Coordinates of C-alpha atoms in Angstrom, one line a residue:
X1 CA 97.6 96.2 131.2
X2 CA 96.0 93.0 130.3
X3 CA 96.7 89.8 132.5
X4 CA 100.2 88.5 130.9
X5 CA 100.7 85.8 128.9
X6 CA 104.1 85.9 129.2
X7 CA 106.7 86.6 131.9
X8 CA 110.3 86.6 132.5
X9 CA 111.0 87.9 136.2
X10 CA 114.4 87.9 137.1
X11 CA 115.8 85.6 134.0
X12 CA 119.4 84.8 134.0
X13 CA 121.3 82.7 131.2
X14 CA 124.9 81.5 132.1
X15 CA 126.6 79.2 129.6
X16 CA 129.0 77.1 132.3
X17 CA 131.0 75.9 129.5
X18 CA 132.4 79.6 128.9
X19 CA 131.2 81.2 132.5
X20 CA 129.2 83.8 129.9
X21 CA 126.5 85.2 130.8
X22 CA 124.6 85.9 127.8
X23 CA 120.8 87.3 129.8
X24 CA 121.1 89.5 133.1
X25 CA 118.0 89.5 134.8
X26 CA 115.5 89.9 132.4
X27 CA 111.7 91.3 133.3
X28 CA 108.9 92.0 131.2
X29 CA 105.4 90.6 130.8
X30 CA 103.6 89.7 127.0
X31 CA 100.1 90.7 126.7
X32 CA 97.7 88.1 124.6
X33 CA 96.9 88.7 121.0
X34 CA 100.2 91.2 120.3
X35 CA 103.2 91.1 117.9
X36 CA 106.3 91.5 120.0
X37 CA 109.8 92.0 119.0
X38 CA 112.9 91.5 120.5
X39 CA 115.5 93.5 118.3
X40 CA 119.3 93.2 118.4
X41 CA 122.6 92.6 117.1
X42 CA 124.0 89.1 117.3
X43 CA 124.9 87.6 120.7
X44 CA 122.3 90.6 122.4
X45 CA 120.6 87.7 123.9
X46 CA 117.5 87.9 121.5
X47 CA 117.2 84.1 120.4
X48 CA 118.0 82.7 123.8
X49 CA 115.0 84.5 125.2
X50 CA 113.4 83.1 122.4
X51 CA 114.9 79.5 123.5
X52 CA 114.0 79.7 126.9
X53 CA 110.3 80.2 125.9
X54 CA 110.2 77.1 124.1
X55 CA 112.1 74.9 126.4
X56 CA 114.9 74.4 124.2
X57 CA 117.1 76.2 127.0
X58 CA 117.4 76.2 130.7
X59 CA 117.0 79.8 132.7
X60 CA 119.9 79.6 135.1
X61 CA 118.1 82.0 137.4
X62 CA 114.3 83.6 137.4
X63 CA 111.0 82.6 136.5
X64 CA 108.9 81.9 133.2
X65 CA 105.7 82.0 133.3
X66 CA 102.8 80.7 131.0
X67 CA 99.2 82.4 131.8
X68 CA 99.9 82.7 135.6
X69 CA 102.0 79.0 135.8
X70 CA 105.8 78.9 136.1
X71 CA 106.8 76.3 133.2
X72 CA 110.6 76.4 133.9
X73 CA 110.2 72.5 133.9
X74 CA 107.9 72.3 131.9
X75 CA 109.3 70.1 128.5
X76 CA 109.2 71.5 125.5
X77 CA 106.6 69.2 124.2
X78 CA 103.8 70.5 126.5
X79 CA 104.3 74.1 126.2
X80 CA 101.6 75.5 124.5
X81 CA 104.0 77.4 121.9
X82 CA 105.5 76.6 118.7
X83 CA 108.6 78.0 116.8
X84 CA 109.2 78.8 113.6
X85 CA 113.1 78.9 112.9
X86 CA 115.1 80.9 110.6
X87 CA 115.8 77.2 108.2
X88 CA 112.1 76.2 108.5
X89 CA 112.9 72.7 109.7
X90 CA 110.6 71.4 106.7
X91 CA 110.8 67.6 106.5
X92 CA 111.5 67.4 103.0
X93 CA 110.5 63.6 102.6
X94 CA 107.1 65.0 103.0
X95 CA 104.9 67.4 100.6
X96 CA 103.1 70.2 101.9
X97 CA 99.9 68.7 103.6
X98 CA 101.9 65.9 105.5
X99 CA 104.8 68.7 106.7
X100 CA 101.7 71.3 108.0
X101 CA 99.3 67.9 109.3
X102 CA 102.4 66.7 111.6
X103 CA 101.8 68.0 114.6
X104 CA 97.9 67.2 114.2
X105 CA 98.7 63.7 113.6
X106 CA 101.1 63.5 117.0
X107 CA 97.9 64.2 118.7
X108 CA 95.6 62.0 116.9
X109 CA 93.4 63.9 115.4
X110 CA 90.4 62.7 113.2
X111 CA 91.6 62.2 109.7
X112 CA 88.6 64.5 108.6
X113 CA 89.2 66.7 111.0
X114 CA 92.8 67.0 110.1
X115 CA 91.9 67.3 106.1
X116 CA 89.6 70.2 107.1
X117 CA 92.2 72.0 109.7
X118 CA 95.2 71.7 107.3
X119 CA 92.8 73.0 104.0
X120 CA 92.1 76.2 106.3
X121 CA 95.7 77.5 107.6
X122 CA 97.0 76.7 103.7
X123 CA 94.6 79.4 102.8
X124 CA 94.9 81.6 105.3
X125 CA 98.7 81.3 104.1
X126 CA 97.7 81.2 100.6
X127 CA 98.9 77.9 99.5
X128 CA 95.4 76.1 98.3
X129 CA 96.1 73.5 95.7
X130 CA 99.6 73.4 97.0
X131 CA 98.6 70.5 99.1
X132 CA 100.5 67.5 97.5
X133 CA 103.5 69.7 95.8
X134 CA 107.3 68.5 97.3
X135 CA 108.9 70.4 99.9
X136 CA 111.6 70.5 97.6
X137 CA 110.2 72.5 94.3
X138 CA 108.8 75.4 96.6
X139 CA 110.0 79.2 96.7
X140 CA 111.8 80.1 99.6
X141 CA 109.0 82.0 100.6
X142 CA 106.1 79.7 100.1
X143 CA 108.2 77.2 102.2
X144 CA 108.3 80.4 104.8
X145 CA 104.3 79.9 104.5
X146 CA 104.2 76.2 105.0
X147 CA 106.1 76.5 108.3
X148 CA 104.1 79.2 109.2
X149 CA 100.7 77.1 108.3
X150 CA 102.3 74.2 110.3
X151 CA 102.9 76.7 113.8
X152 CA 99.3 78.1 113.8
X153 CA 97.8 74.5 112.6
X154 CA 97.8 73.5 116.4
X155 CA 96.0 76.9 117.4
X156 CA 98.8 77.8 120.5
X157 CA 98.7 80.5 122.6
X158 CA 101.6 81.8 121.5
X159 CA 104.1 81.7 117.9
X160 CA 108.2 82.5 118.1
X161 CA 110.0 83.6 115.2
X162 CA 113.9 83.4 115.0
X163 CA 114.5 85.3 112.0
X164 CA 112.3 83.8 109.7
X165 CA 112.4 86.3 106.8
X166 CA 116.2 86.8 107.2
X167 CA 117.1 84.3 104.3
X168 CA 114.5 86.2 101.7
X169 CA 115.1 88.6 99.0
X170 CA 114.1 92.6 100.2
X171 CA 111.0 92.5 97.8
X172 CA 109.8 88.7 99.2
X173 CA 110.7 89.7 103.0
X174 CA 109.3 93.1 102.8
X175 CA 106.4 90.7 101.3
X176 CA 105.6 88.1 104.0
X177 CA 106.6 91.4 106.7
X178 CA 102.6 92.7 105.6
X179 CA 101.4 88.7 105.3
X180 CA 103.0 88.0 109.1
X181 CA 101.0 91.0 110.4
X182 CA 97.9 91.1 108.8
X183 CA 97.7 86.8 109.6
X184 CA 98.9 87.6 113.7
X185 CA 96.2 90.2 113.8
X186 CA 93.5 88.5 111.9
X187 CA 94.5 85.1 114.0
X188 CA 94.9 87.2 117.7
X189 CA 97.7 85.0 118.7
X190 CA 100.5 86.3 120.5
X191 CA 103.9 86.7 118.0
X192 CA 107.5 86.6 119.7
X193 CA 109.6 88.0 116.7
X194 CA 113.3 87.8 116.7
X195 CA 115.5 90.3 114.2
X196 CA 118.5 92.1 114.0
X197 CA 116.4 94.2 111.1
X198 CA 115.2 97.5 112.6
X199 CA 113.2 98.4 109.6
X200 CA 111.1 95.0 110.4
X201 CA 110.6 95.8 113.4
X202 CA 109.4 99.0 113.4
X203 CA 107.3 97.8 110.4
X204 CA 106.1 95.1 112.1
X205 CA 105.5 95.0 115.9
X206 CA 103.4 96.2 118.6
X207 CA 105.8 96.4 120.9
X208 CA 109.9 95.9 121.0
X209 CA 112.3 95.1 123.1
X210 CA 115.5 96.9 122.0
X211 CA 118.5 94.3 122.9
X212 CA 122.1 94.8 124.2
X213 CA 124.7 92.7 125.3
X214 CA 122.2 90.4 127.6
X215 CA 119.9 93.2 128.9
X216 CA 116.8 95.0 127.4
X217 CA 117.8 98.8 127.0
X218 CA 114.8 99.8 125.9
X219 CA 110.9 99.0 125.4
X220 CA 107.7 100.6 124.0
X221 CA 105.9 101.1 120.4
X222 CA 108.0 101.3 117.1
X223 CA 106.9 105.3 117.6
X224 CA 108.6 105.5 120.6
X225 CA 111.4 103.9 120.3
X226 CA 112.3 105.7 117.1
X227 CA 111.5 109.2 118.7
X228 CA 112.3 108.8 122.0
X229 CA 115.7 106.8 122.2
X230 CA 116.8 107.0 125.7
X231 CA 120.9 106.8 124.7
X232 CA 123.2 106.2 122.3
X233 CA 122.9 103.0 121.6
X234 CA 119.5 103.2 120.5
X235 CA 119.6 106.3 118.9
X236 CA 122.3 104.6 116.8
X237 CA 120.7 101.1 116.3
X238 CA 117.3 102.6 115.6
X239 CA 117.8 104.5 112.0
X240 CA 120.2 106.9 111.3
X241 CA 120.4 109.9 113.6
X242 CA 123.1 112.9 114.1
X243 CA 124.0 113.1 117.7
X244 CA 126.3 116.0 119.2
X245 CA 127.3 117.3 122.3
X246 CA 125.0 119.7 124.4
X247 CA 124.0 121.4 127.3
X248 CA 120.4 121.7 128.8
X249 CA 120.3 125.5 129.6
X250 CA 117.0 125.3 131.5
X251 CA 113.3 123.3 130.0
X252 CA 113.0 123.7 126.4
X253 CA 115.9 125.5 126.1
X254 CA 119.3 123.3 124.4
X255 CA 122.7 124.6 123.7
X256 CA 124.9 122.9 121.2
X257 CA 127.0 123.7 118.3
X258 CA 127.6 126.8 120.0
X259 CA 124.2 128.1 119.6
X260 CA 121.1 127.9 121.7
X261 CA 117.8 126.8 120.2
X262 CA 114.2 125.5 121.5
X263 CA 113.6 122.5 122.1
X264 CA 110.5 120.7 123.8
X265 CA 112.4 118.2 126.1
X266 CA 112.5 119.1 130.0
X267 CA 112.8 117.6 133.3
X268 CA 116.5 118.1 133.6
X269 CA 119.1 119.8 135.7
X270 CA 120.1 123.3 134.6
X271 CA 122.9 123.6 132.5
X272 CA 123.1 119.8 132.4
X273 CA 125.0 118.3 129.9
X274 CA 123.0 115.7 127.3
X275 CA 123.4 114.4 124.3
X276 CA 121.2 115.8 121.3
X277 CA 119.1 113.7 118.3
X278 CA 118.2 115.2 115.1
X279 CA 117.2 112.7 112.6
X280 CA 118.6 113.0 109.1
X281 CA 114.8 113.2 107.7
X282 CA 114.2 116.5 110.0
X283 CA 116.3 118.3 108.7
X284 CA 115.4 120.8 105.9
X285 CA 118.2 122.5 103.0
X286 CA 117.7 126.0 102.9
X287 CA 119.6 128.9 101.7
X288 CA 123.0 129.6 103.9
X289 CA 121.5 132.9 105.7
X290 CA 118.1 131.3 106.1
X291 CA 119.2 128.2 108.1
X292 CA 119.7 127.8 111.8
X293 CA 122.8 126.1 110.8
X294 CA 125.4 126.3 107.8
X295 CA 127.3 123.1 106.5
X296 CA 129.4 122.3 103.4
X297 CA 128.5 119.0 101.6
X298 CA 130.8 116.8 101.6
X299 CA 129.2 113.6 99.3
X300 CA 126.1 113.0 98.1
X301 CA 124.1 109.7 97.1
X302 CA 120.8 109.1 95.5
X303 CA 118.6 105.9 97.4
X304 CA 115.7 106.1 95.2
X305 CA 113.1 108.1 98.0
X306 CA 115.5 110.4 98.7
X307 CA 119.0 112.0 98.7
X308 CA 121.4 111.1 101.0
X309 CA 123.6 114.0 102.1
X310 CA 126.8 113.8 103.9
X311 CA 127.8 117.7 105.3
X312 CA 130.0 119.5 107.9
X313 CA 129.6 122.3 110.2
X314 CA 132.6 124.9 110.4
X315 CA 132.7 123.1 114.2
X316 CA 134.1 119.9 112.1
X317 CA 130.8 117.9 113.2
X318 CA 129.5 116.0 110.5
X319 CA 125.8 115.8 109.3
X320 CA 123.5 113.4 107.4
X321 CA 120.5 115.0 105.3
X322 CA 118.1 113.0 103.5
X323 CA 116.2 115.3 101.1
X324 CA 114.5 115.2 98.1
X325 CA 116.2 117.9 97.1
X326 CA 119.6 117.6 95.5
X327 CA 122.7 119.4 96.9
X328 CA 125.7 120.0 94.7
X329 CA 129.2 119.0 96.5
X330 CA 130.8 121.2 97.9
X331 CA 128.7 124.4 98.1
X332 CA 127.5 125.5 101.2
X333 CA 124.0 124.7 102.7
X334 CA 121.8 125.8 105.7
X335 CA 119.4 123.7 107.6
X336 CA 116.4 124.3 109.2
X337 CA 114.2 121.9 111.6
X338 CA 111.5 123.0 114.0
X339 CA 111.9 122.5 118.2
X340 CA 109.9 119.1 118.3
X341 CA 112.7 117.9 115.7
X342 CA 115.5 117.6 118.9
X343 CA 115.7 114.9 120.9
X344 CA 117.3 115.4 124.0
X345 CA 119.1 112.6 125.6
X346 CA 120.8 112.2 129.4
X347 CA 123.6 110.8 129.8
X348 CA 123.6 107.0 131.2
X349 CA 120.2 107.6 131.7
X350 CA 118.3 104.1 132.4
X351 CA 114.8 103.2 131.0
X352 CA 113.6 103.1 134.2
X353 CA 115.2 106.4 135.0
X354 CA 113.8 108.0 132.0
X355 CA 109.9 106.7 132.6
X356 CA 110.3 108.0 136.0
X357 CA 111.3 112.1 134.6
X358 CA 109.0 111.8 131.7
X359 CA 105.8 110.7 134.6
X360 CA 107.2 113.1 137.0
X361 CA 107.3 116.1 134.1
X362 CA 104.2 115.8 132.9
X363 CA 102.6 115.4 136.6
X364 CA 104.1 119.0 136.9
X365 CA 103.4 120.4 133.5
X366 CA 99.5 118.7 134.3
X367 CA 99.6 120.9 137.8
X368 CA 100.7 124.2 136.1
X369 CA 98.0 124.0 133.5
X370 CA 95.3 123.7 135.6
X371 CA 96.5 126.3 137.9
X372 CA 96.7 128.5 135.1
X373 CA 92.9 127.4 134.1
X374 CA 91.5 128.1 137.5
X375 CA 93.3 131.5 137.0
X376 CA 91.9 132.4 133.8
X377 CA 88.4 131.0 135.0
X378 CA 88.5 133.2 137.5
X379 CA 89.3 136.3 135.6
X380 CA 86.6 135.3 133.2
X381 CA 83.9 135.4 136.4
X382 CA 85.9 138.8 137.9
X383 CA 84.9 140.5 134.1
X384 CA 81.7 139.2 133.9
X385 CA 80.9 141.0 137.6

């Protein structure tokens, strides 16, 4: 990893007016030039990290560091970030050139120098010729781009976002989603992007920080954490998924519904029980007698890309399909999906505890391969004699 530009080490967030504590020792470190994103449900913690970044909160406990200095007393004013919030904070007195020149003219920068600054974040926003139009007769989404130009106009290190697209329409927010990303990469500045949206998220990040109840449960790329949820909670939060009851016979063997079937998960105890993830997308309507399992539909509804399909098993469990294909209500199904398709989860397994297992697995699964490519080399030079 890159030197951080960002850490939290041990960060604690007590409100003393309630005795709540809303962040439990928080850790992780913020590489330069990335779009992060800390996702959650509201009160997970998510905008006080945010907060505390800026300096518009304390840290009751811990550390925050800026590129190797602790800035816990720090004001917010000489933090070398800048926040976007979800209601802009436009000044409306001011048209579009004044609202995105402010922080330039704090500074005292050269009136030329300002003209030519503000002139290239509008059009790196798209918002040339916007320049003297009121605050007040913009889109919600070209005012989203003038407090965008206005965070980037001071090149900082670093840009937070509390929900920014939140108050958008789905066709402008799923807009300004591919304008956010392609301006963090083509800018290089580090992004700290707040949302209780998983599909932004995933859409959108580098890296996220899955939020609950104070405490990161889980980290890692959008791939990861929507393959590889380590519990419930994720596997829940993150998409849809069907989750059931099972046993871990022995590696890359799973038992549930009553059935045994191959999976491509190990690492565990024999015959330990686990909790297993089949994704609604994974799973494939065949004939009854051709399906590893058999379900009756129950309800069906049509979301434009696909069909959504509510079924049971004869063990009572219920099961949600999306398919292209339609189902008719009430007749019986089967489904079919392939080993890599289950995801097997432990129970109360930590993040921690799962990177360990996964590390330790493939060490082992590393060790057996080449032993069994020395023994086949060998072989090979045995036949060749």
């Amino acid at each position: 990893m890159k030197k951080p530009i960002i850490e939290f080490k041990n960060v604690s967030k007590v409100f003393e007016d309630s005795n709540t504590k809303v962040l439990k020792d928080i850790n992780f470190e913020l590489e330069e030039g990335k779009f992060y994103t800390l996702l959650g449900a509201s009160g997970s913690g998510k905008s006080t990290i945010l907060n505390i970044i800026a300096g518009l909160l304390d840290a009751t406990t811990g550390d925050i560091m800026l590129d190797g200095v602790r800035i816990n007393d720090i004001p917010t004013n000489k933090r070398d970030v800048h926040t976007v919030f979800q209601s802009y904070a436009l000044f409306p007195h001011m048209n579009v050139f004044e609202n995105v020149a402010f922080p330039l003219r704090l500074r005292n920068i050269d009136k030329k120098e300002i003209e030519q600054r503000v002139a290239e974040v509008l059009k790196m926003v798209q918002l040339e010729g916007y320049e003297k139009r009121s605050i007040r007769k913009l889109s919600g989404g070209q005012r989203q781009r003038v407090a965008i130009a206005r965070a980037i106009i001071n090149q900082p290190r670093v840009v937070l976002l509390d929900e920014p697209l939140s108050a958008l329409d789905l066709k402008l927010r799923t807009d300004m989603q591919y304008e956010l990303r392609e301006l963090q990469q083509r800018l290089g500045i580090t992004f700290v992007f707040v949302t209780h949206d998983q599909e932004e998220a995933l859409a959108m990040s580098d890296w996220i920080f899955v939020m609950n109840d104070g405490e990161i449960v889980q980290s890692g790329t959008p791939v990861d954490i929507y393959d590889e949820p380590i519990n419930h909670f994720v596997a829940t939060f993150i998409g849809e998924s069907n989750i059931l009851p099972g046993t871990m016979i022995e590696d890359y063997l799973v038992e549930f519904n009553g059935k045994r079937f191959e999976a491509v998960d190990g690492g565990m105890k024999p015959n330990e029980p686990v909790e297993v993830v089949i994704r609604p997308e994974d799973l494939r309507i065949t004939l009854p007698e051709e399906g590893k399992l058999q379900v009756k539909v129950d309800t069906q509804l049509f979301r434009g890309v696909h069909y959504e399909i509510i079924a049971y098993d004869e063990l009572g469990n219920e099961w949600m399909i999306h398919s292209t294909r339609k189902a008719i209500v009430g007749e019986e199904i089967g489904l079919d999906f392939e080993p890599e398709d289950i995801h097997i989860m432990r129970l109360n397994e930590t993040e921690e505890e799962f990177d360990a297992r996964i590390e330790e697995y493939v060490e082992i699964e590393e060790q057996e391969a080449g032993l069994i490519n020395a023994i086949e080399e060998e072989r090979d030079e045995e036949n060749k004699l």
